[in-house]
């Protein structure tokens, strides 16, 4: 694998996995007052568009990364609405 | 511009602009208790790697989107540390 591809892979992994600690923190503390609902709505919309983009160019890494991110963002949205 | 490129452009715009409402909310309320420090550290690292990736493949949209996102994430980190 080329260095550039490796950088892209690590970048995709980090920007996907980054949401895990937030999902965990929110799940544990059940508190979302400081978290912006609008951010997660816009981020989820953008991520779903990236997923659609990945499908159109048949790019498995983009499809995989954005599918996982979309699930994590969706969980955050559910918790944001549940734990106002 | 092709439809696919347009989808990518809108996706990049949304996933960049998404952090603005969170930066604004944190700036106004000066409260970050519910926000995960680890998320923003990992997200910033990943975004800087995407920026580096964009430079290596000379992709202006990737460079532009990730530069703006990196600035917004850096602001969030500063505020997270300031408004514990």
Coordinates of C-alpha atoms in Angstrom, one line a residue:
Chain A
X1 CA 0.0 0.0 0.0
X2 CA 1.3 3.5 -0.9
X3 CA 2.1 6.0 1.9
X4 CA -0.6 8.4 0.7
X5 CA -3.2 5.6 0.8
X6 CA -2.1 4.7 4.3
X7 CA -2.4 8.3 5.4
X8 CA -6.0 8.4 4.0
X9 CA -6.8 5.1 5.7
X10 CA -5.5 6.3 9.1
X11 CA -7.3 9.6 8.7
X12 CA -10.6 7.9 7.9
X13 CA -10.2 5.5 10.8
X14 CA -9.6 8.4 13.3
X15 CA -12.4 10.7 12.0
X16 CA -14.7 7.7 12.3
X17 CA -13.6 6.3 15.6
X18 CA -13.5 9.8 17.1
X19 CA -17.2 9.7 17.8
X20 CA -17.0 6.6 20.0
X21 CA -15.7 8.4 23.1
X22 CA -18.5 11.0 22.8
X23 CA -21.2 8.3 22.4
X24 CA -19.7 6.4 25.4
X25 CA -19.5 9.6 27.6
X26 CA -23.2 10.5 26.7
X27 CA -24.3 6.9 27.3
X28 CA -22.7 6.9 30.8
X29 CA -23.6 10.4 31.9
X30 CA -27.0 10.7 30.2
X31 CA -26.5 14.4 29.8
X32 CA -26.4 16.4 26.5
X33 CA -27.1 20.0 27.5
X34 CA -23.7 21.3 26.2
X35 CA -24.0 19.3 22.9
X36 CA -25.3 21.0 19.8
X37 CA -28.3 19.2 18.2
X38 CA -27.9 21.2 15.0
X39 CA -24.2 20.1 14.7
X40 CA -25.2 16.4 14.8
X41 CA -28.1 16.9 12.4
X42 CA -25.9 18.7 9.8
X43 CA -23.0 16.2 10.4
X44 CA -25.3 13.2 9.9
X45 CA -26.7 14.8 6.7
X46 CA -23.2 15.4 5.4
X47 CA -22.1 12.0 6.3
X48 CA -25.0 10.3 4.5
X49 CA -24.1 12.4 1.5
X50 CA -20.5 11.2 1.7
X51 CA -21.9 7.7 1.9
X52 CA -24.0 8.3 -1.3
X53 CA -20.8 9.8 -2.9
X54 CA -18.8 6.7 -2.0
X55 CA -21.5 4.5 -3.5
X56 CA -21.4 6.5 -6.8
X57 CA -17.7 6.2 -7.1
X58 CA -17.7 2.7 -5.8
X59 CA -15.1 3.5 -3.0
X60 CA -15.3 0.9 -0.3
X61 CA -13.2 2.9 2.3
X62 CA -15.5 5.9 1.9
X63 CA -18.6 3.7 2.2
X64 CA -17.3 1.8 5.2
X65 CA -16.1 4.9 7.1
X66 CA -19.2 6.9 6.5
X67 CA -21.5 4.0 7.3
X68 CA -19.9 3.6 10.8
X69 CA -19.9 7.3 11.3
X70 CA -23.5 7.6 10.4
X71 CA -24.5 5.0 12.9
X72 CA -22.5 6.7 15.7
X73 CA -24.0 10.1 14.8
X74 CA -27.5 8.6 14.7
X75 CA -27.0 7.2 18.2
X76 CA -25.8 10.7 19.4
X77 CA -29.0 12.2 17.9
X78 CA -31.2 9.7 19.7
X79 CA -29.5 10.3 23.0
X80 CA -29.5 14.1 22.5
X81 CA -33.3 13.9 22.1
X82 CA -33.8 11.4 25.0
X83 CA -31.5 13.1 27.5
X84 CA -32.3 16.7 26.8
Chain B
X1 CA -19.8 20.0 -12.8
X2 CA -20.9 16.4 -12.6
X3 CA -23.6 15.3 -10.1
X4 CA -21.2 13.1 -8.2
X5 CA -18.8 16.0 -7.7
X6 CA -21.6 18.2 -6.6
X7 CA -22.7 15.6 -4.0
X8 CA -19.1 15.5 -2.7
X9 CA -18.9 19.3 -2.6
X10 CA -22.2 19.6 -0.6
X11 CA -21.1 16.7 1.7
X12 CA -17.7 18.4 2.4
X13 CA -19.5 21.8 3.0
X14 CA -21.9 20.2 5.5
X15 CA -19.4 18.1 7.4
X16 CA -17.2 21.2 7.7
X17 CA -19.9 23.8 8.6
X18 CA -21.5 21.3 11.0
X19 CA -19.0 22.4 13.8
X20 CA -20.1 26.0 13.6
X21 CA -23.3 25.6 15.7
X22 CA -21.3 23.7 18.4
X23 CA -18.5 26.3 18.5
X24 CA -21.2 29.0 18.8
X25 CA -23.2 27.2 21.5
X26 CA -20.0 26.6 23.5
X27 CA -18.9 30.2 23.1
X28 CA -22.3 31.5 24.3
X29 CA -22.8 29.1 27.2
X30 CA -19.2 28.7 28.2
X31 CA -20.0 25.1 29.3
X32 CA -18.4 21.9 28.0
X33 CA -19.0 19.3 30.7
X34 CA -21.0 17.0 28.3
X35 CA -18.5 17.3 25.5
X36 CA -15.8 14.6 25.0
X37 CA -12.2 16.0 25.0
X38 CA -11.0 12.7 23.5
X39 CA -13.4 13.0 20.6
X40 CA -12.1 16.4 19.6
X41 CA -8.5 15.4 20.0
X42 CA -8.9 12.3 17.8
X43 CA -11.1 14.2 15.4
X44 CA -8.5 17.0 15.1
X45 CA -5.7 14.5 14.5
X46 CA -7.7 12.7 11.8
X47 CA -8.6 16.0 10.2
X48 CA -5.0 17.1 10.1
X49 CA -4.1 13.8 8.5
X50 CA -6.9 14.4 5.9
X51 CA -5.3 17.8 5.3
X52 CA -1.9 16.1 4.8
X53 CA -3.6 13.6 2.5
X54 CA -5.2 16.4 0.5
X55 CA -1.8 18.1 0.1
X56 CA -0.2 14.9 -1.2
X57 CA -2.9 14.3 -3.8
X58 CA -3.1 18.1 -4.5
X59 CA -6.8 18.1 -4.0
X60 CA -8.0 21.7 -3.3
X61 CA -11.5 20.7 -1.9
X62 CA -10.0 18.3 0.6
X63 CA -7.4 20.9 1.7
X64 CA -9.9 23.7 2.0
X65 CA -12.6 21.6 3.9
X66 CA -10.1 20.1 6.3
X67 CA -8.3 23.4 7.0
X68 CA -11.6 25.0 8.1
X69 CA -12.6 22.0 10.1
X70 CA -9.2 21.9 11.8
X71 CA -9.6 25.5 12.9
X72 CA -13.1 24.9 14.3
X73 CA -11.9 21.8 16.1
X74 CA -9.0 23.6 17.5
X75 CA -11.3 26.4 18.8
X76 CA -13.5 23.6 20.5
X77 CA -10.4 22.2 22.1
X78 CA -9.3 25.5 23.5
X79 CA -12.8 26.2 24.9
X80 CA -13.0 22.6 26.3
X81 CA -9.9 23.3 28.3
X82 CA -10.9 26.8 29.3
X83 CA -14.5 26.1 30.3
X84 CA -14.0 22.8 32.0

